[in-house]
Amino acid sequence: MRWRFLWLLCATGWWGAEGKTLRGGFASAAARLEPWQPVARFQFHGDHAVLCVRINNVAVAVTKEARLHLFKAQEWQKLQNSIQQHSCTEKFSKAQLTMTVNHTEQNLTVSQIPYPETWYVFYVDKFTCEENYSESEDIQFEMVLLNPDAEGNPLDHFSAGEYGLHEFFFLLVLAYFLTACIYAQSLWQTIKKRGPMHTVLKVLSVALLLQAGSAFANYLHFSSYSKDGIGAPFMGSLAELCDIVSQIQMLYLLLSLCMGWTIGRMKKSYSRPLQWDSTPTSTGIAVAVVVTQSFLLIWEQFEDTNHHSYHSHHGLASGLLIGLRVCLALSLAAGLYQIITVERSTLKREFYITFAKACILWFLCHPCLATISVIFREYQREKIITIGVILCQCISMVILYRLFLSHSLYWEVSSLSSVTLPLTVSSGHKNRHHF
């Protein structure tokens, strides 16, 4: 469900695609390239999973002795990492399942799977392991990979790792809709009053709308995906775009608040996005962190084409993103500790502690869940990270809304004589606000 997913479906079939309906061409030249790349990856489960292949030029397939070899991912990795050198022919002879491609349409049943696991599908023909090769026509194909549904019929396009995500996004969209029906009007009235927290609530609400838009686009994509195994790649890309913009928006908001730029700064115009007393140091820190995260999020899109949204934890970009979030959380915690130790006002300490809980939850949920997911099986990890991060960030937003809409804390913080939030690098201005 990455940006290049649509391209993968129409390519020559030589990327390890996660799509459940793949179209392309089996090419002998590509099959000879080492390291060998699987035509598809899929997490089968149950006793009646099916791989269906349709081709339009049977004569070419028969001439080339075309075959599909299926390996369990762990077994293939063992072969690749084995100290003992296996020849090309020996490697493919160890496939758990093999299907000769010699009919217009063929089905292969994958059964007796003790627990869900990833399988690789490789295309092999008589030229794959031969030194001599002559140009030949590609075999155009359509491949459909199916898992058994609740009734045991092989009709489910979702792999084991994606099972349940469609229902989750439906419930998430429903929750957003019900919440909007209940709270949207009162929140809008609060924002229209243009109080001291006006800008903060606007930015927070925009980030929430982007999160809701991402959830809705994901739901539409999965709804289509459940029917044809292809989905709506544009909606999947739109969901990721909304999610990325929301992450950047929240980082900008939380960083600005942490550096003391917004709360209590009311001398400047309300019309500007976020009001702060900028200094070269504060501006440099904000720009550096926001640009760094933006670059890493975009890099992650191109580095890994197989995971949902930004919640993957594979690859260098994902690792750097996790490191950045950990550093931000630690910096916040260190600054907050210094403030609480000298703060005498109970109300202010309550504000700082609540604000820190929301920020730490936002920054650390992804690294923590990525670490915890290691103890689970591979097919469970993506769901744990995706669902867990979304829920944690929703809770973080709820905490921030309650904090900024709380009358007592709202009054106290909006009338602070100086801004002393964590990581403060700019000077404060005395200013009491009334509403």
PDB file of N, CA and C in Angstrom, residues 219-315:
ATOM      1  N   TYR A 219      -9.815   3.061   5.188  1.00  0.00           N
ATOM      2  CA  TYR A 219     -11.020   2.221   5.181  1.00  0.00           C
ATOM      3  C   TYR A 219     -11.521   2.003   3.760  1.00  0.00           C
ATOM      4  N   LEU A 220     -11.554   3.075   2.955  1.00  0.00           N
ATOM      5  CA  LEU A 220     -11.996   2.934   1.569  1.00  0.00           C
ATOM      6  C   LEU A 220     -11.076   2.015   0.786  1.00  0.00           C
ATOM      7  N   HIS A 221      -9.773   2.154   1.023  1.00  0.00           N
ATOM      8  CA  HIS A 221      -8.805   1.306   0.331  1.00  0.00           C
ATOM      9  C   HIS A 221      -9.007  -0.165   0.699  1.00  0.00           C
ATOM     10  N   PHE A 222      -9.140  -0.450   1.987  1.00  0.00           N
ATOM     11  CA  PHE A 222      -9.311  -1.831   2.432  1.00  0.00           C
ATOM     12  C   PHE A 222     -10.655  -2.401   1.983  1.00  0.00           C
ATOM     13  N   SER A 223     -11.680  -1.565   1.914  1.00  0.00           N
ATOM     14  CA  SER A 223     -12.981  -2.045   1.443  1.00  0.00           C
ATOM     15  C   SER A 223     -12.885  -2.536   0.010  1.00  0.00           C
ATOM     16  N   SER A 224     -12.211  -1.757  -0.827  1.00  0.00           N
ATOM     17  CA  SER A 224     -12.005  -2.177  -2.210  1.00  0.00           C
ATOM     18  C   SER A 224     -11.060  -3.372  -2.291  1.00  0.00           C
ATOM     19  N   TYR A 225     -10.055  -3.359  -1.431  1.00  0.00           N
ATOM     20  CA  TYR A 225      -9.048  -4.427  -1.408  1.00  0.00           C
ATOM     21  C   TYR A 225      -9.660  -5.777  -1.058  1.00  0.00           C
ATOM     22  N   SER A 226     -10.656  -5.759  -0.195  1.00  0.00           N
ATOM     23  CA  SER A 226     -11.288  -7.012   0.228  1.00  0.00           C
ATOM     24  C   SER A 226     -12.047  -7.686  -0.908  1.00  0.00           C
ATOM     25  N   LYS A 227     -12.378  -6.910  -1.956  1.00  0.00           N
ATOM     26  CA  LYS A 227     -13.157  -7.453  -3.066  1.00  0.00           C
ATOM     27  C   LYS A 227     -12.305  -7.978  -4.215  1.00  0.00           C
ATOM     28  N   ASP A 228     -11.168  -7.263  -4.486  1.00  0.00           N
ATOM     29  CA  ASP A 228     -10.401  -7.640  -5.675  1.00  0.00           C
ATOM     30  C   ASP A 228      -8.923  -7.894  -5.408  1.00  0.00           C
ATOM     31  N   GLY A 229      -8.453  -7.674  -4.171  1.00  0.00           N
ATOM     32  CA  GLY A 229      -7.048  -7.898  -3.875  1.00  0.00           C
ATOM     33  C   GLY A 229      -6.135  -6.804  -4.401  1.00  0.00           C
ATOM     34  N   ILE A 230      -6.696  -5.770  -4.964  1.00  0.00           N
ATOM     35  CA  ILE A 230      -5.916  -4.642  -5.484  1.00  0.00           C
ATOM     36  C   ILE A 230      -6.196  -3.388  -4.667  1.00  0.00           C
ATOM     37  N   GLY A 231      -7.460  -3.141  -4.392  1.00  0.00           N
ATOM     38  CA  GLY A 231      -7.830  -1.976  -3.609  1.00  0.00           C
ATOM     39  C   GLY A 231      -7.832  -0.714  -4.430  1.00  0.00           C
ATOM     40  N   ALA A 232      -7.705   0.407  -3.743  1.00  0.00           N
ATOM     41  CA  ALA A 232      -7.640   1.720  -4.379  1.00  0.00           C
ATOM     42  C   ALA A 232      -6.300   2.341  -4.028  1.00  0.00           C
ATOM     43  N   PRO A 233      -5.279   2.087  -4.843  1.00  0.00           N
ATOM     44  CA  PRO A 233      -3.932   2.590  -4.519  1.00  0.00           C
ATOM     45  C   PRO A 233      -3.889   4.090  -4.263  1.00  0.00           C
ATOM     46  N   PHE A 234      -4.716   4.848  -4.978  1.00  0.00           N
ATOM     47  CA  PHE A 234      -4.726   6.297  -4.752  1.00  0.00           C
ATOM     48  C   PHE A 234      -5.172   6.615  -3.332  1.00  0.00           C
ATOM     49  N   MET A 235      -6.202   5.900  -2.851  1.00  0.00           N
ATOM     50  CA  MET A 235      -6.685   6.148  -1.496  1.00  0.00           C
ATOM     51  C   MET A 235      -5.637   5.716  -0.465  1.00  0.00           C
ATOM     52  N   GLY A 236      -4.926   4.636  -0.745  1.00  0.00           N
ATOM     53  CA  GLY A 236      -3.860   4.226   0.150  1.00  0.00           C
ATOM     54  C   GLY A 236      -2.764   5.272   0.238  1.00  0.00           C
ATOM     55  N   SER A 237      -2.408   5.845  -0.913  1.00  0.00           N
ATOM     56  CA  SER A 237      -1.392   6.897  -0.934  1.00  0.00           C
ATOM     57  C   SER A 237      -1.897   8.158  -0.236  1.00  0.00           C
ATOM     58  N   LEU A 238      -3.184   8.482  -0.445  1.00  0.00           N
ATOM     59  CA  LEU A 238      -3.762   9.648   0.212  1.00  0.00           C
ATOM     60  C   LEU A 238      -3.761   9.477   1.726  1.00  0.00           C
ATOM     61  N   ALA A 239      -4.051   8.258   2.190  1.00  0.00           N
ATOM     62  CA  ALA A 239      -4.033   7.983   3.628  1.00  0.00           C
ATOM     63  C   ALA A 239      -2.646   8.222   4.204  1.00  0.00           C
ATOM     64  N   GLU A 240      -1.630   7.777   3.491  1.00  0.00           N
ATOM     65  CA  GLU A 240      -0.261   7.973   3.964  1.00  0.00           C
ATOM     66  C   GLU A 240       0.135   9.440   3.938  1.00  0.00           C
ATOM     67  N   LEU A 241      -0.309  10.166   2.909  1.00  0.00           N
ATOM     68  CA  LEU A 241       0.003  11.591   2.827  1.00  0.00           C
ATOM     69  C   LEU A 241      -0.620  12.348   3.999  1.00  0.00           C
ATOM     70  N   CYS A 242      -1.900  12.061   4.281  1.00  0.00           N
ATOM     71  CA  CYS A 242      -2.570  12.712   5.420  1.00  0.00           C
ATOM     72  C   CYS A 242      -1.856  12.382   6.723  1.00  0.00           C
ATOM     73  N   ASP A 243      -1.433  11.146   6.854  1.00  0.00           N
ATOM     74  CA  ASP A 243      -0.762  10.723   8.080  1.00  0.00           C
ATOM     75  C   ASP A 243       0.574  11.438   8.248  1.00  0.00           C
ATOM     76  N   ILE A 244       1.321  11.564   7.162  1.00  0.00           N
ATOM     77  CA  ILE A 244       2.626  12.238   7.223  1.00  0.00           C
ATOM     78  C   ILE A 244       2.448  13.708   7.596  1.00  0.00           C
ATOM     79  N   VAL A 245       1.490  14.383   6.946  1.00  0.00           N
ATOM     80  CA  VAL A 245       1.256  15.801   7.246  1.00  0.00           C
ATOM     81  C   VAL A 245       0.803  15.975   8.688  1.00  0.00           C
ATOM     82  N   SER A 246      -0.015  15.048   9.169  1.00  0.00           N
ATOM     83  CA  SER A 246      -0.468  15.103  10.555  1.00  0.00           C
ATOM     84  C   SER A 246       0.691  14.941  11.526  1.00  0.00           C
ATOM     85  N   GLN A 247       1.603  14.005  11.223  1.00  0.00           N
ATOM     86  CA  GLN A 247       2.779  13.805  12.082  1.00  0.00           C
ATOM     87  C   GLN A 247       3.631  15.073  12.140  1.00  0.00           C
ATOM     88  N   ILE A 248       3.826  15.701  10.995  1.00  0.00           N
ATOM     89  CA  ILE A 248       4.629  16.934  10.946  1.00  0.00           C
ATOM     90  C   ILE A 248       3.920  18.056  11.710  1.00  0.00           C
ATOM     91  N   GLN A 249       2.605  18.144  11.530  1.00  0.00           N
ATOM     92  CA  GLN A 249       1.821  19.174  12.220  1.00  0.00           C
ATOM     93  C   GLN A 249       1.914  19.014  13.736  1.00  0.00           C
ATOM     94  N   MET A 250       1.777  17.779  14.205  1.00  0.00           N
ATOM     95  CA  MET A 250       1.838  17.532  15.652  1.00  0.00           C
ATOM     96  C   MET A 250       3.240  17.773  16.196  1.00  0.00           C
ATOM     97  N   LEU A 251       4.248  17.390  15.446  1.00  0.00           N
ATOM     98  CA  LEU A 251       5.620  17.647  15.887  1.00  0.00           C
ATOM     99  C   LEU A 251       5.848  19.145  16.023  1.00  0.00           C
ATOM    100  N   TYR A 252       5.371  19.899  15.043  1.00  0.00           N
ATOM    101  CA  TYR A 252       5.521  21.355  15.064  1.00  0.00           C
ATOM    102  C   TYR A 252       4.804  21.956  16.271  1.00  0.00           C
ATOM    103  N   LEU A 253       3.581  21.477  16.518  1.00  0.00           N
ATOM    104  CA  LEU A 253       2.804  21.980  17.647  1.00  0.00           C
ATOM    105  C   LEU A 253       3.471  21.650  18.977  1.00  0.00           C
ATOM    106  N   LEU A 254       3.815  20.373  19.184  1.00  0.00           N
ATOM    107  CA  LEU A 254       4.383  19.957  20.465  1.00  0.00           C
ATOM    108  C   LEU A 254       5.743  20.597  20.698  1.00  0.00           C
ATOM    109  N   LEU A 255       6.530  20.701  19.644  1.00  0.00           N
ATOM    110  CA  LEU A 255       7.847  21.313  19.800  1.00  0.00           C
ATOM    111  C   LEU A 255       7.713  22.791  20.139  1.00  0.00           C
ATOM    112  N   SER A 256       6.769  23.460  19.491  1.00  0.00           N
ATOM    113  CA  SER A 256       6.560  24.872  19.776  1.00  0.00           C
ATOM    114  C   SER A 256       6.117  25.079  21.221  1.00  0.00           C
ATOM    115  N   LEU A 257       5.201  24.244  21.684  1.00  0.00           N
ATOM    116  CA  LEU A 257       4.744  24.350  23.065  1.00  0.00           C
ATOM    117  C   LEU A 257       5.867  24.033  24.045  1.00  0.00           C
ATOM    118  N   CYS A 258       6.617  22.986  23.730  1.00  0.00           N
ATOM    119  CA  CYS A 258       7.705  22.587  24.631  1.00  0.00           C
ATOM    120  C   CYS A 258       8.756  23.685  24.748  1.00  0.00           C
ATOM    121  N   MET A 259       8.958  24.427  23.694  1.00  0.00           N
ATOM    122  CA  MET A 259       9.976  25.474  23.732  1.00  0.00           C
ATOM    123  C   MET A 259       9.417  26.792  24.226  1.00  0.00           C
ATOM    124  N   GLY A 260       8.181  26.785  24.695  1.00  0.00           N
ATOM    125  CA  GLY A 260       7.612  27.974  25.284  1.00  0.00           C
ATOM    126  C   GLY A 260       7.278  29.066  24.309  1.00  0.00           C
ATOM    127  N   TRP A 261       6.921  28.714  23.075  1.00  0.00           N
ATOM    128  CA  TRP A 261       6.691  29.731  22.054  1.00  0.00           C
ATOM    129  C   TRP A 261       5.242  30.196  21.980  1.00  0.00           C
ATOM    130  N   THR A 262       4.311  29.348  22.479  1.00  0.00           N
ATOM    131  CA  THR A 262       2.915  29.636  22.207  1.00  0.00           C
ATOM    132  C   THR A 262       2.156  30.123  23.438  1.00  0.00           C
ATOM    133  N   ILE A 263       2.225  29.373  24.533  1.00  0.00           N
ATOM    134  CA  ILE A 263       1.404  29.683  25.690  1.00  0.00           C
ATOM    135  C   ILE A 263       1.837  31.003  26.304  1.00  0.00           C
ATOM    136  N   GLY A 264       0.894  31.899  26.485  1.00  0.00           N
ATOM    137  CA  GLY A 264       1.163  33.188  27.100  1.00  0.00           C
ATOM    138  C   GLY A 264       1.673  34.253  26.157  1.00  0.00           C
ATOM    139  N   ARG A 265       1.872  33.941  24.842  1.00  0.00           N
ATOM    140  CA  ARG A 265       2.359  34.931  23.891  1.00  0.00           C
ATOM    141  C   ARG A 265       1.160  35.516  23.148  1.00  0.00           C
ATOM    142  N   MET A 266       0.622  36.571  23.616  1.00  0.00           N
ATOM    143  CA  MET A 266      -0.599  37.087  22.998  1.00  0.00           C
ATOM    144  C   MET A 266      -0.460  38.517  22.488  1.00  0.00           C
ATOM    145  N   LYS A 267       0.757  39.058  22.439  1.00  0.00           N
ATOM    146  CA  LYS A 267       0.926  40.436  21.992  1.00  0.00           C
ATOM    147  C   LYS A 267       0.879  40.567  20.480  1.00  0.00           C
ATOM    148  N   LYS A 268       1.126  39.433  19.805  1.00  0.00           N
ATOM    149  CA  LYS A 268       1.178  39.501  18.344  1.00  0.00           C
ATOM    150  C   LYS A 268      -0.182  39.191  17.742  1.00  0.00           C
ATOM    151  N   SER A 269      -0.284  39.295  16.461  1.00  0.00           N
ATOM    152  CA  SER A 269      -1.554  39.117  15.759  1.00  0.00           C
ATOM    153  C   SER A 269      -2.069  37.702  15.884  1.00  0.00           C
ATOM    154  N   TYR A 270      -3.391  37.530  16.027  1.00  0.00           N
ATOM    155  CA  TYR A 270      -4.002  36.204  16.078  1.00  0.00           C
ATOM    156  C   TYR A 270      -3.947  35.503  14.727  1.00  0.00           C
ATOM    157  N   SER A 271      -3.785  36.232  13.674  1.00  0.00           N
ATOM    158  CA  SER A 271      -3.910  35.653  12.339  1.00  0.00           C
ATOM    159  C   SER A 271      -2.722  34.808  11.940  1.00  0.00           C
ATOM    160  N   ARG A 272      -1.595  34.941  12.673  1.00  0.00           N
ATOM    161  CA  ARG A 272      -0.415  34.171  12.300  1.00  0.00           C
ATOM    162  C   ARG A 272      -0.538  32.745  12.827  1.00  0.00           C
ATOM    163  N   PRO A 273       0.076  31.763  12.136  1.00  0.00           N
ATOM    164  CA  PRO A 273      -0.138  30.355  12.472  1.00  0.00           C
ATOM    165  C   PRO A 273       0.154  30.002  13.929  1.00  0.00           C
ATOM    166  N   LEU A 274       1.375  30.173  14.384  1.00  0.00           N
ATOM    167  CA  LEU A 274       1.748  29.911  15.772  1.00  0.00           C
ATOM    168  C   LEU A 274       2.552  31.098  16.268  1.00  0.00           C
ATOM    169  N   GLN A 275       2.158  31.657  17.396  1.00  0.00           N
ATOM    170  CA  GLN A 275       2.841  32.853  17.876  1.00  0.00           C
ATOM    171  C   GLN A 275       3.970  32.464  18.818  1.00  0.00           C
ATOM    172  N   TRP A 276       5.145  32.947  18.569  1.00  0.00           N
ATOM    173  CA  TRP A 276       6.253  32.697  19.476  1.00  0.00           C
ATOM    174  C   TRP A 276       7.284  33.813  19.359  1.00  0.00           C
ATOM    175  N   ASP A 277       8.084  33.956  20.413  1.00  0.00           N
ATOM    176  CA  ASP A 277       9.192  34.905  20.381  1.00  0.00           C
ATOM    177  C   ASP A 277      10.410  34.150  19.901  1.00  0.00           C
ATOM    178  N   SER A 278      10.648  34.189  18.627  1.00  0.00           N
ATOM    179  CA  SER A 278      11.700  33.359  18.054  1.00  0.00           C
ATOM    180  C   SER A 278      13.077  33.983  18.270  1.00  0.00           C
ATOM    181  N   THR A 279      14.032  33.093  18.452  1.00  0.00           N
ATOM    182  CA  THR A 279      15.435  33.474  18.501  1.00  0.00           C
ATOM    183  C   THR A 279      16.155  32.596  17.501  1.00  0.00           C
ATOM    184  N   PRO A 280      17.369  32.937  17.092  1.00  0.00           N
ATOM    185  CA  PRO A 280      18.094  32.051  16.168  1.00  0.00           C
ATOM    186  C   PRO A 280      18.192  30.620  16.677  1.00  0.00           C
ATOM    187  N   THR A 281      18.368  30.463  17.992  1.00  0.00           N
ATOM    188  CA  THR A 281      18.488  29.106  18.549  1.00  0.00           C
ATOM    189  C   THR A 281      17.170  28.358  18.454  1.00  0.00           C
ATOM    190  N   SER A 282      16.084  28.994  18.896  1.00  0.00           N
ATOM    191  CA  SER A 282      14.788  28.312  18.885  1.00  0.00           C
ATOM    192  C   SER A 282      14.334  28.003  17.463  1.00  0.00           C
ATOM    193  N   THR A 283      14.512  28.962  16.581  1.00  0.00           N
ATOM    194  CA  THR A 283      14.133  28.745  15.189  1.00  0.00           C
ATOM    195  C   THR A 283      14.954  27.627  14.563  1.00  0.00           C
ATOM    196  N   GLY A 284      16.238  27.612  14.856  1.00  0.00           N
ATOM    197  CA  GLY A 284      17.105  26.570  14.309  1.00  0.00           C
ATOM    198  C   GLY A 284      16.708  25.191  14.771  1.00  0.00           C
ATOM    199  N   ILE A 285      16.384  25.061  16.069  1.00  0.00           N
ATOM    200  CA  ILE A 285      15.979  23.756  16.604  1.00  0.00           C
ATOM    201  C   ILE A 285      14.680  23.287  15.966  1.00  0.00           C
ATOM    202  N   ALA A 286      13.697  24.180  15.882  1.00  0.00           N
ATOM    203  CA  ALA A 286      12.406  23.813  15.307  1.00  0.00           C
ATOM    204  C   ALA A 286      12.536  23.380  13.851  1.00  0.00           C
ATOM    205  N   VAL A 287      13.206  24.197  13.079  1.00  0.00           N
ATOM    206  CA  VAL A 287      13.356  23.885  11.653  1.00  0.00           C
ATOM    207  C   VAL A 287      14.133  22.588  11.454  1.00  0.00           C
ATOM    208  N   ALA A 288      15.190  22.404  12.211  1.00  0.00           N
ATOM    209  CA  ALA A 288      16.024  21.200  12.055  1.00  0.00           C
ATOM    210  C   ALA A 288      15.232  19.934  12.358  1.00  0.00           C
ATOM    211  N   VAL A 289      14.480  19.937  13.466  1.00  0.00           N
ATOM    212  CA  VAL A 289      13.737  18.732  13.856  1.00  0.00           C
ATOM    213  C   VAL A 289      12.599  18.446  12.883  1.00  0.00           C
ATOM    214  N   VAL A 290      11.838  19.474  12.515  1.00  0.00           N
ATOM    215  CA  VAL A 290      10.711  19.270  11.603  1.00  0.00           C
ATOM    216  C   VAL A 290      11.188  18.808  10.230  1.00  0.00           C
ATOM    217  N   VAL A 291      12.224  19.436   9.712  1.00  0.00           N
ATOM    218  CA  VAL A 291      12.750  19.042   8.403  1.00  0.00           C
ATOM    219  C   VAL A 291      13.327  17.634   8.456  1.00  0.00           C
ATOM    220  N   THR A 292      13.999  17.302   9.551  1.00  0.00           N
ATOM    221  CA  THR A 292      14.566  15.957   9.686  1.00  0.00           C
ATOM    222  C   THR A 292      13.475  14.903   9.672  1.00  0.00           C
ATOM    223  N   GLN A 293      12.414  15.117  10.470  1.00  0.00           N
ATOM    224  CA  GLN A 293      11.334  14.125  10.483  1.00  0.00           C
ATOM    225  C   GLN A 293      10.648  14.050   9.127  1.00  0.00           C
ATOM    226  N   SER A 294      10.428  15.180   8.482  1.00  0.00           N
ATOM    227  CA  SER A 294       9.786  15.175   7.165  1.00  0.00           C
ATOM    228  C   SER A 294      10.606  14.364   6.170  1.00  0.00           C
ATOM    229  N   PHE A 295      11.917  14.579   6.184  1.00  0.00           N
ATOM    230  CA  PHE A 295      12.792  13.846   5.274  1.00  0.00           C
ATOM    231  C   PHE A 295      12.756  12.349   5.556  1.00  0.00           C
ATOM    232  N   LEU A 296      12.795  11.975   6.844  1.00  0.00           N
ATOM    233  CA  LEU A 296      12.796  10.559   7.199  1.00  0.00           C
ATOM    234  C   LEU A 296      11.476   9.892   6.850  1.00  0.00           C
ATOM    235  N   LEU A 297      10.358  10.594   7.047  1.00  0.00           N
ATOM    236  CA  LEU A 297       9.054  10.024   6.708  1.00  0.00           C
ATOM    237  C   LEU A 297       8.931   9.776   5.205  1.00  0.00           C
ATOM    238  N   ILE A 298       9.404  10.726   4.407  1.00  0.00           N
ATOM    239  CA  ILE A 298       9.357  10.552   2.950  1.00  0.00           C
ATOM    240  C   ILE A 298      10.319   9.457   2.506  1.00  0.00           C
ATOM    241  N   TRP A 299      11.508   9.428   3.103  1.00  0.00           N
ATOM    242  CA  TRP A 299      12.484   8.382   2.785  1.00  0.00           C
ATOM    243  C   TRP A 299      11.900   7.009   3.094  1.00  0.00           C
ATOM    244  N   GLU A 300      11.179   6.902   4.201  1.00  0.00           N
ATOM    245  CA  GLU A 300      10.592   5.624   4.593  1.00  0.00           C
ATOM    246  C   GLU A 300       9.614   5.106   3.557  1.00  0.00           C
ATOM    247  N   GLN A 301       8.906   6.024   2.883  1.00  0.00           N
ATOM    248  CA  GLN A 301       7.945   5.617   1.864  1.00  0.00           C
ATOM    249  C   GLN A 301       8.620   4.869   0.720  1.00  0.00           C
ATOM    250  N   PHE A 302       9.812   5.309   0.360  1.00  0.00           N
ATOM    251  CA  PHE A 302      10.507   4.696  -0.772  1.00  0.00           C
ATOM    252  C   PHE A 302      11.368   3.510  -0.351  1.00  0.00           C
ATOM    253  N   GLU A 303      11.681   3.431   0.931  1.00  0.00           N
ATOM    254  CA  GLU A 303      12.559   2.361   1.409  1.00  0.00           C
ATOM    255  C   GLU A 303      11.824   1.045   1.574  1.00  0.00           C
ATOM    256  N   ASP A 304      10.571   1.101   2.003  1.00  0.00           N
ATOM    257  CA  ASP A 304       9.816  -0.117   2.277  1.00  0.00           C
ATOM    258  C   ASP A 304       8.457  -0.013   1.617  1.00  0.00           C
ATOM    259  N   THR A 305       8.189  -0.875   0.640  1.00  0.00           N
ATOM    260  CA  THR A 305       6.934  -0.812  -0.106  1.00  0.00           C
ATOM    261  C   THR A 305       5.878  -1.749   0.450  1.00  0.00           C
ATOM    262  N   ASN A 306       6.171  -2.436   1.555  1.00  0.00           N
ATOM    263  CA  ASN A 306       5.284  -3.496   2.007  1.00  0.00           C
ATOM    264  C   ASN A 306       4.563  -3.234   3.307  1.00  0.00           C
ATOM    265  N   HIS A 307       4.762  -2.099   3.962  1.00  0.00           N
ATOM    266  CA  HIS A 307       4.111  -1.910   5.242  1.00  0.00           C
ATOM    267  C   HIS A 307       3.071  -0.805   5.170  1.00  0.00           C
ATOM    268  N   HIS A 308       2.195  -0.804   6.161  1.00  0.00           N
ATOM    269  CA  HIS A 308       1.107   0.170   6.202  1.00  0.00           C
ATOM    270  C   HIS A 308       1.583   1.455   6.838  1.00  0.00           C
ATOM    271  N   SER A 309       1.223   2.525   6.224  1.00  0.00           N
ATOM    272  CA  SER A 309       1.473   3.838   6.766  1.00  0.00           C
ATOM    273  C   SER A 309       2.901   3.972   7.237  1.00  0.00           C
ATOM    274  N   TYR A 310       3.094   4.714   8.362  1.00  0.00           N
ATOM    275  CA  TYR A 310       4.458   4.973   8.818  1.00  0.00           C
ATOM    276  C   TYR A 310       4.848   4.028   9.936  1.00  0.00           C
ATOM    277  N   HIS A 311       4.057   2.965  10.208  1.00  0.00           N
ATOM    278  CA  HIS A 311       4.253   2.211  11.424  1.00  0.00           C
ATOM    279  C   HIS A 311       5.215   1.035  11.274  1.00  0.00           C
ATOM    280  N   SER A 312       5.895   0.938  10.167  1.00  0.00           N
ATOM    281  CA  SER A 312       6.886  -0.112  10.024  1.00  0.00           C
ATOM    282  C   SER A 312       8.092   0.187  10.898  1.00  0.00           C
ATOM    283  N   HIS A 313       8.850  -0.840  11.245  1.00  0.00           N
ATOM    284  CA  HIS A 313      10.070  -0.637  12.027  1.00  0.00           C
ATOM    285  C   HIS A 313      11.245  -1.324  11.358  1.00  0.00           C
ATOM    286  N   HIS A 314      11.171  -1.462  10.022  1.00  0.00           N
ATOM    287  CA  HIS A 314      12.262  -2.059   9.265  1.00  0.00           C
ATOM    288  C   HIS A 314      12.968  -0.973   8.472  1.00  0.00           C
ATOM    289  N   GLY A 315      14.251  -1.159   8.237  1.00  0.00           N
ATOM    290  CA  GLY A 315      14.973  -0.229   7.392  1.00  0.00           C
ATOM    291  C   GLY A 315      15.640   0.878   8.176  1.00  0.00           C
TER     292      GLY A 315
END
